[in-house]
Amino acid sequence: MAGNSLPPRRAGNAAAIAVVILATMAVALFVGFNLYHADTQKERQSGQVDPRDAPKSPTDLQVAPVKPSQPN
């Protein structure tokens, strides 16, 4: 049984700290993305769209193509 000794206590503490750091990073990313989404959603609902999100050309997939007017 000498070959199946437990790892040192510091290794367990280091693993716990690593898990806590990763969980904190995941929560921070989740909250950050939600805040960003809320901000952009508020802009879209108010009609103030960021110029970087505006269509760049008539064939841009963000907007329906403009139909040419028919002569009368």
mmCIF file of N, CA and C in Angstrom:
data_model
loop_
_atom_site.group_PDB
_atom_site.id
_atom_site.type_symbol
_atom_site.label_atom_id
_atom_site.label_comp_id
_atom_site.label_asym_id
_atom_site.label_seq_id
_atom_site.Cartn_x
_atom_site.Cartn_y
_atom_site.Cartn_z
ATOM 1 N N MET A 1 0.805 -1.192 0.000
ATOM 2 C CA MET A 1 0.000 0.000 0.000
ATOM 3 C C MET A 1 0.848 1.256 0.000
ATOM 4 N N ALA A 2 2.142 1.108 0.080
ATOM 5 C CA ALA A 2 3.023 2.276 0.096
ATOM 6 C C ALA A 2 2.955 3.012 -1.232
ATOM 7 N N GLY A 3 2.634 2.330 -2.327
ATOM 8 C CA GLY A 3 2.557 2.963 -3.643
ATOM 9 C C GLY A 3 1.294 3.797 -3.833
ATOM 10 N N ASN A 4 0.285 3.609 -3.003
ATOM 11 C CA ASN A 4 -0.977 4.332 -3.137
ATOM 12 C C ASN A 4 -1.102 5.434 -2.093
ATOM 13 N N SER A 5 -0.032 6.147 -1.851
ATOM 14 C CA SER A 5 -0.097 7.206 -0.842
ATOM 15 C C SER A 5 -0.882 8.400 -1.374
ATOM 16 N N LEU A 6 -1.502 9.121 -0.487
ATOM 17 C CA LEU A 6 -2.279 10.301 -0.859
ATOM 18 C C LEU A 6 -1.352 11.445 -1.260
ATOM 19 N N PRO A 7 -1.804 12.329 -2.146
ATOM 20 C CA PRO A 7 -0.965 13.473 -2.505
ATOM 21 C C PRO A 7 -0.850 14.424 -1.311
ATOM 22 N N PRO A 8 0.162 15.262 -1.325
ATOM 23 C CA PRO A 8 0.324 16.212 -0.226
ATOM 24 C C PRO A 8 -0.901 17.124 -0.104
ATOM 25 N N ARG A 9 -1.130 17.630 1.075
ATOM 26 C CA ARG A 9 -2.285 18.481 1.333
ATOM 27 C C ARG A 9 -2.235 19.740 0.468
ATOM 28 N N ARG A 10 -1.051 20.252 0.191
ATOM 29 C CA ARG A 10 -0.936 21.470 -0.626
ATOM 30 C C ARG A 10 -1.442 21.242 -2.049
ATOM 31 N N ALA A 11 -1.296 20.040 -2.552
ATOM 32 C CA ALA A 11 -1.789 19.743 -3.901
ATOM 33 C C ALA A 11 -3.314 19.833 -3.936
ATOM 34 N N GLY A 12 -3.969 19.379 -2.898
ATOM 35 C CA GLY A 12 -5.417 19.480 -2.819
ATOM 36 C C GLY A 12 -5.863 20.927 -2.721
ATOM 37 N N ASN A 13 -5.136 21.728 -1.948
ATOM 38 C CA ASN A 13 -5.460 23.156 -1.843
ATOM 39 C C ASN A 13 -5.256 23.856 -3.179
ATOM 40 N N ALA A 14 -4.201 23.510 -3.881
ATOM 41 C CA ALA A 14 -3.929 24.130 -5.181
ATOM 42 C C ALA A 14 -5.034 23.767 -6.181
ATOM 43 N N ALA A 15 -5.489 22.534 -6.139
ATOM 44 C CA ALA A 15 -6.571 22.122 -7.042
ATOM 45 C C ALA A 15 -7.855 22.874 -6.707
ATOM 46 N N ALA A 16 -8.146 23.042 -5.434
ATOM 47 C CA ALA A 16 -9.350 23.776 -5.035
ATOM 48 C C ALA A 16 -9.263 25.232 -5.467
ATOM 49 N N ILE A 17 -8.096 25.836 -5.332
ATOM 50 C CA ILE A 17 -7.910 27.229 -5.751
ATOM 51 C C ILE A 17 -8.089 27.345 -7.261
ATOM 52 N N ALA A 18 -7.549 26.381 -8.012
ATOM 53 C CA ALA A 18 -7.703 26.405 -9.469
ATOM 54 C C ALA A 18 -9.174 26.303 -9.869
ATOM 55 N N VAL A 19 -9.929 25.450 -9.202
ATOM 56 C CA VAL A 19 -11.355 25.304 -9.501
ATOM 57 C C VAL A 19 -12.097 26.597 -9.183
ATOM 58 N N VAL A 20 -11.765 27.225 -8.060
ATOM 59 C CA VAL A 20 -12.418 28.479 -7.687
ATOM 60 C C VAL A 20 -12.105 29.571 -8.707
ATOM 61 N N ILE A 21 -10.864 29.648 -9.155
ATOM 62 C CA ILE A 21 -10.483 30.658 -10.152
ATOM 63 C C ILE A 21 -11.238 30.426 -11.458
ATOM 64 N N LEU A 22 -11.306 29.180 -11.914
ATOM 65 C CA LEU A 22 -12.026 28.883 -13.158
ATOM 66 C C LEU A 22 -13.517 29.181 -13.023
ATOM 67 N N ALA A 23 -14.105 28.846 -11.880
ATOM 68 C CA ALA A 23 -15.527 29.141 -11.681
ATOM 69 C C ALA A 23 -15.763 30.647 -11.660
ATOM 70 N N THR A 24 -14.867 31.408 -11.039
ATOM 71 C CA THR A 24 -14.995 32.858 -10.997
ATOM 72 C C THR A 24 -14.899 33.441 -12.407
ATOM 73 N N MET A 25 -13.990 32.928 -13.209
ATOM 74 C CA MET A 25 -13.855 33.404 -14.581
ATOM 75 C C MET A 25 -15.113 33.094 -15.388
ATOM 76 N N ALA A 26 -15.682 31.903 -15.206
ATOM 77 C CA ALA A 26 -16.894 31.539 -15.941
ATOM 78 C C ALA A 26 -18.051 32.449 -15.547
ATOM 79 N N VAL A 27 -18.196 32.723 -14.270
ATOM 80 C CA VAL A 27 -19.271 33.610 -13.809
ATOM 81 C C VAL A 27 -19.054 35.017 -14.354
ATOM 82 N N ALA A 28 -17.804 35.505 -14.335
ATOM 83 C CA ALA A 28 -17.511 36.845 -14.836
ATOM 84 C C ALA A 28 -17.844 36.946 -16.328
ATOM 85 N N LEU A 29 -17.502 35.929 -17.108
ATOM 86 C CA LEU A 29 -17.828 35.937 -18.537
ATOM 87 C C LEU A 29 -19.337 35.914 -18.748
ATOM 88 N N PHE A 30 -20.031 35.088 -17.998
ATOM 89 C CA PHE A 30 -21.484 34.996 -18.129
ATOM 90 C C PHE A 30 -22.136 36.339 -17.823
ATOM 91 N N VAL A 31 -21.745 36.958 -16.728
ATOM 92 C CA VAL A 31 -22.306 38.253 -16.342
ATOM 93 C C VAL A 31 -21.929 39.321 -17.365
ATOM 94 N N GLY A 32 -20.693 39.315 -17.825
ATOM 95 C CA GLY A 32 -20.252 40.295 -18.811
ATOM 96 C C GLY A 32 -21.024 40.197 -20.108
ATOM 97 N N PHE A 33 -21.212 38.977 -20.610
ATOM 98 C CA PHE A 33 -21.970 38.812 -21.844
ATOM 99 C C PHE A 33 -23.423 39.226 -21.657
ATOM 100 N N ASN A 34 -23.991 38.940 -20.503
ATOM 101 C CA ASN A 34 -25.376 39.346 -20.261
ATOM 102 C C ASN A 34 -25.494 40.865 -20.189
ATOM 103 N N LEU A 35 -24.545 41.531 -19.562
ATOM 104 C CA LEU A 35 -24.580 42.991 -19.504
ATOM 105 C C LEU A 35 -24.429 43.592 -20.892
ATOM 106 N N TYR A 36 -23.532 43.027 -21.707
ATOM 107 C CA TYR A 36 -23.353 43.512 -23.070
ATOM 108 C C TYR A 36 -24.632 43.312 -23.875
ATOM 109 N N HIS A 37 -25.241 42.152 -23.731
ATOM 110 C CA HIS A 37 -26.475 41.878 -24.466
ATOM 111 C C HIS A 37 -27.584 42.836 -24.027
ATOM 112 N N ALA A 38 -27.680 43.107 -22.743
ATOM 113 C CA ALA A 38 -28.708 44.031 -22.254
ATOM 114 C C ALA A 38 -28.484 45.427 -22.825
ATOM 115 N N ASP A 39 -27.231 45.843 -22.908
ATOM 116 C CA ASP A 39 -26.909 47.170 -23.446
ATOM 117 C C ASP A 39 -27.274 47.266 -24.923
ATOM 118 N N THR A 40 -26.897 46.262 -25.704
ATOM 119 C CA THR A 40 -27.215 46.301 -27.131
ATOM 120 C C THR A 40 -28.716 46.163 -27.355
ATOM 121 N N GLN A 41 -29.384 45.376 -26.521
ATOM 122 C CA GLN A 41 -30.835 45.236 -26.655
ATOM 123 C C GLN A 41 -31.528 46.565 -26.377
ATOM 124 N N LYS A 42 -31.041 47.291 -25.376
ATOM 125 C CA LYS A 42 -31.614 48.601 -25.050
ATOM 126 C C LYS A 42 -31.404 49.567 -26.213
ATOM 127 N N GLU A 43 -30.222 49.523 -26.846
ATOM 128 C CA GLU A 43 -29.948 50.393 -27.990
ATOM 129 C C GLU A 43 -30.891 50.077 -29.141
ATOM 130 N N ARG A 44 -31.080 48.807 -29.419
ATOM 131 C CA ARG A 44 -31.939 48.414 -30.536
ATOM 132 C C ARG A 44 -33.390 48.801 -30.283
ATOM 133 N N GLN A 45 -33.851 48.663 -29.058
ATOM 134 C CA GLN A 45 -35.230 48.997 -28.756
ATOM 135 C C GLN A 45 -35.459 50.503 -28.794
ATOM 136 N N SER A 46 -34.413 51.281 -28.503
ATOM 137 C CA SER A 46 -34.569 52.734 -28.536
ATOM 138 C C SER A 46 -34.390 53.290 -29.947
ATOM 139 N N GLY A 47 -33.921 52.461 -30.869
ATOM 140 C CA GLY A 47 -33.713 52.909 -32.236
ATOM 141 C C GLY A 47 -32.331 53.487 -32.470
ATOM 142 N N GLN A 48 -31.496 53.537 -31.465
ATOM 143 C CA GLN A 48 -30.137 54.055 -31.593
ATOM 144 C C GLN A 48 -29.194 52.876 -31.772
ATOM 145 N N VAL A 49 -28.919 52.545 -33.008
ATOM 146 C CA VAL A 49 -28.051 51.414 -33.303
ATOM 147 C C VAL A 49 -26.628 51.908 -33.469
ATOM 148 N N ASP A 50 -25.701 51.158 -32.929
ATOM 149 C CA ASP A 50 -24.288 51.493 -33.053
ATOM 150 C C ASP A 50 -23.921 51.530 -34.542
ATOM 151 N N PRO A 51 -23.234 52.575 -35.001
ATOM 152 C CA PRO A 51 -22.885 52.661 -36.432
ATOM 153 C C PRO A 51 -22.081 51.459 -36.933
ATOM 154 N N ARG A 52 -21.339 50.813 -36.051
ATOM 155 C CA ARG A 52 -20.582 49.633 -36.480
ATOM 156 C C ARG A 52 -21.508 48.475 -36.827
ATOM 157 N N ASP A 53 -22.746 48.477 -36.311
ATOM 158 C CA ASP A 53 -23.699 47.414 -36.595
ATOM 159 C C ASP A 53 -24.611 47.740 -37.765
ATOM 160 N N ALA A 54 -24.504 48.936 -38.283
ATOM 161 C CA ALA A 54 -25.373 49.359 -39.387
ATOM 162 C C ALA A 54 -24.985 48.620 -40.667
ATOM 163 N N PRO A 55 -25.916 48.448 -41.603
ATOM 164 C CA PRO A 55 -25.599 47.796 -42.873
ATOM 165 C C PRO A 55 -24.531 48.586 -43.634
ATOM 166 N N LYS A 56 -23.630 47.880 -44.264
ATOM 167 C CA LYS A 56 -22.534 48.536 -44.990
ATOM 168 C C LYS A 56 -22.806 48.650 -46.478
ATOM 169 N N SER A 57 -23.684 47.797 -46.984
ATOM 170 C CA SER A 57 -24.000 47.829 -48.406
ATOM 171 C C SER A 57 -25.432 47.342 -48.598
ATOM 172 N N PRO A 58 -25.995 47.574 -49.775
ATOM 173 C CA PRO A 58 -27.366 47.106 -50.015
ATOM 174 C C PRO A 58 -27.498 45.584 -49.967
ATOM 175 N N THR A 59 -26.413 44.873 -50.151
ATOM 176 C CA THR A 59 -26.469 43.413 -50.131
ATOM 177 C C THR A 59 -26.080 42.844 -48.773
ATOM 178 N N ASP A 60 -25.932 43.696 -47.788
ATOM 179 C CA ASP A 60 -25.599 43.245 -46.439
ATOM 180 C C ASP A 60 -26.740 42.382 -45.909
ATOM 181 N N LEU A 61 -26.426 41.274 -45.285
ATOM 182 C CA LEU A 61 -27.445 40.338 -44.829
ATOM 183 C C LEU A 61 -28.201 40.828 -43.599
ATOM 184 N N GLN A 62 -27.817 41.967 -43.054
ATOM 185 C CA GLN A 62 -28.498 42.474 -41.869
ATOM 186 C C GLN A 62 -29.816 43.152 -42.215
ATOM 187 N N VAL A 63 -30.037 43.451 -43.453
ATOM 188 C CA VAL A 63 -31.230 44.186 -43.845
ATOM 189 C C VAL A 63 -31.789 43.566 -45.126
ATOM 190 N N ALA A 64 -33.094 43.656 -45.287
ATOM 191 C CA ALA A 64 -33.708 43.145 -46.511
ATOM 192 C C ALA A 64 -33.270 43.993 -47.697
ATOM 193 N N PRO A 65 -33.108 43.386 -48.872
ATOM 194 C CA PRO A 65 -32.693 44.162 -50.040
ATOM 195 C C PRO A 65 -33.744 45.209 -50.407
ATOM 196 N N VAL A 66 -33.276 46.317 -50.905
ATOM 197 C CA VAL A 66 -34.159 47.411 -51.311
ATOM 198 C C VAL A 66 -34.781 47.047 -52.649
ATOM 199 N N LYS A 67 -36.112 47.142 -52.718
ATOM 200 C CA LYS A 67 -36.795 46.830 -53.966
ATOM 201 C C LYS A 67 -36.819 48.085 -54.835
ATOM 202 N N PRO A 68 -36.430 47.965 -56.096
ATOM 203 C CA PRO A 68 -36.457 49.148 -56.964
ATOM 204 C C PRO A 68 -37.898 49.571 -57.227
ATOM 205 N N SER A 69 -38.096 50.850 -57.296
ATOM 206 C CA SER A 69 -39.443 51.362 -57.580
ATOM 207 C C SER A 69 -39.763 51.150 -59.048
ATOM 208 N N GLN A 70 -41.012 50.808 -59.316
ATOM 209 C CA GLN A 70 -41.438 50.552 -60.684
ATOM 210 C C GLN A 70 -41.950 51.856 -61.299
ATOM 211 N N PRO A 71 -41.572 52.131 -62.538
ATOM 212 C CA PRO A 71 -42.075 53.343 -63.192
ATOM 213 C C PRO A 71 -43.569 53.221 -63.467
ATOM 214 N N ASN A 72 -44.272 54.323 -63.353
ATOM 215 C CA ASN A 72 -45.726 54.325 -63.587
ATOM 216 C C ASN A 72 -46.040 54.596 -65.014
#
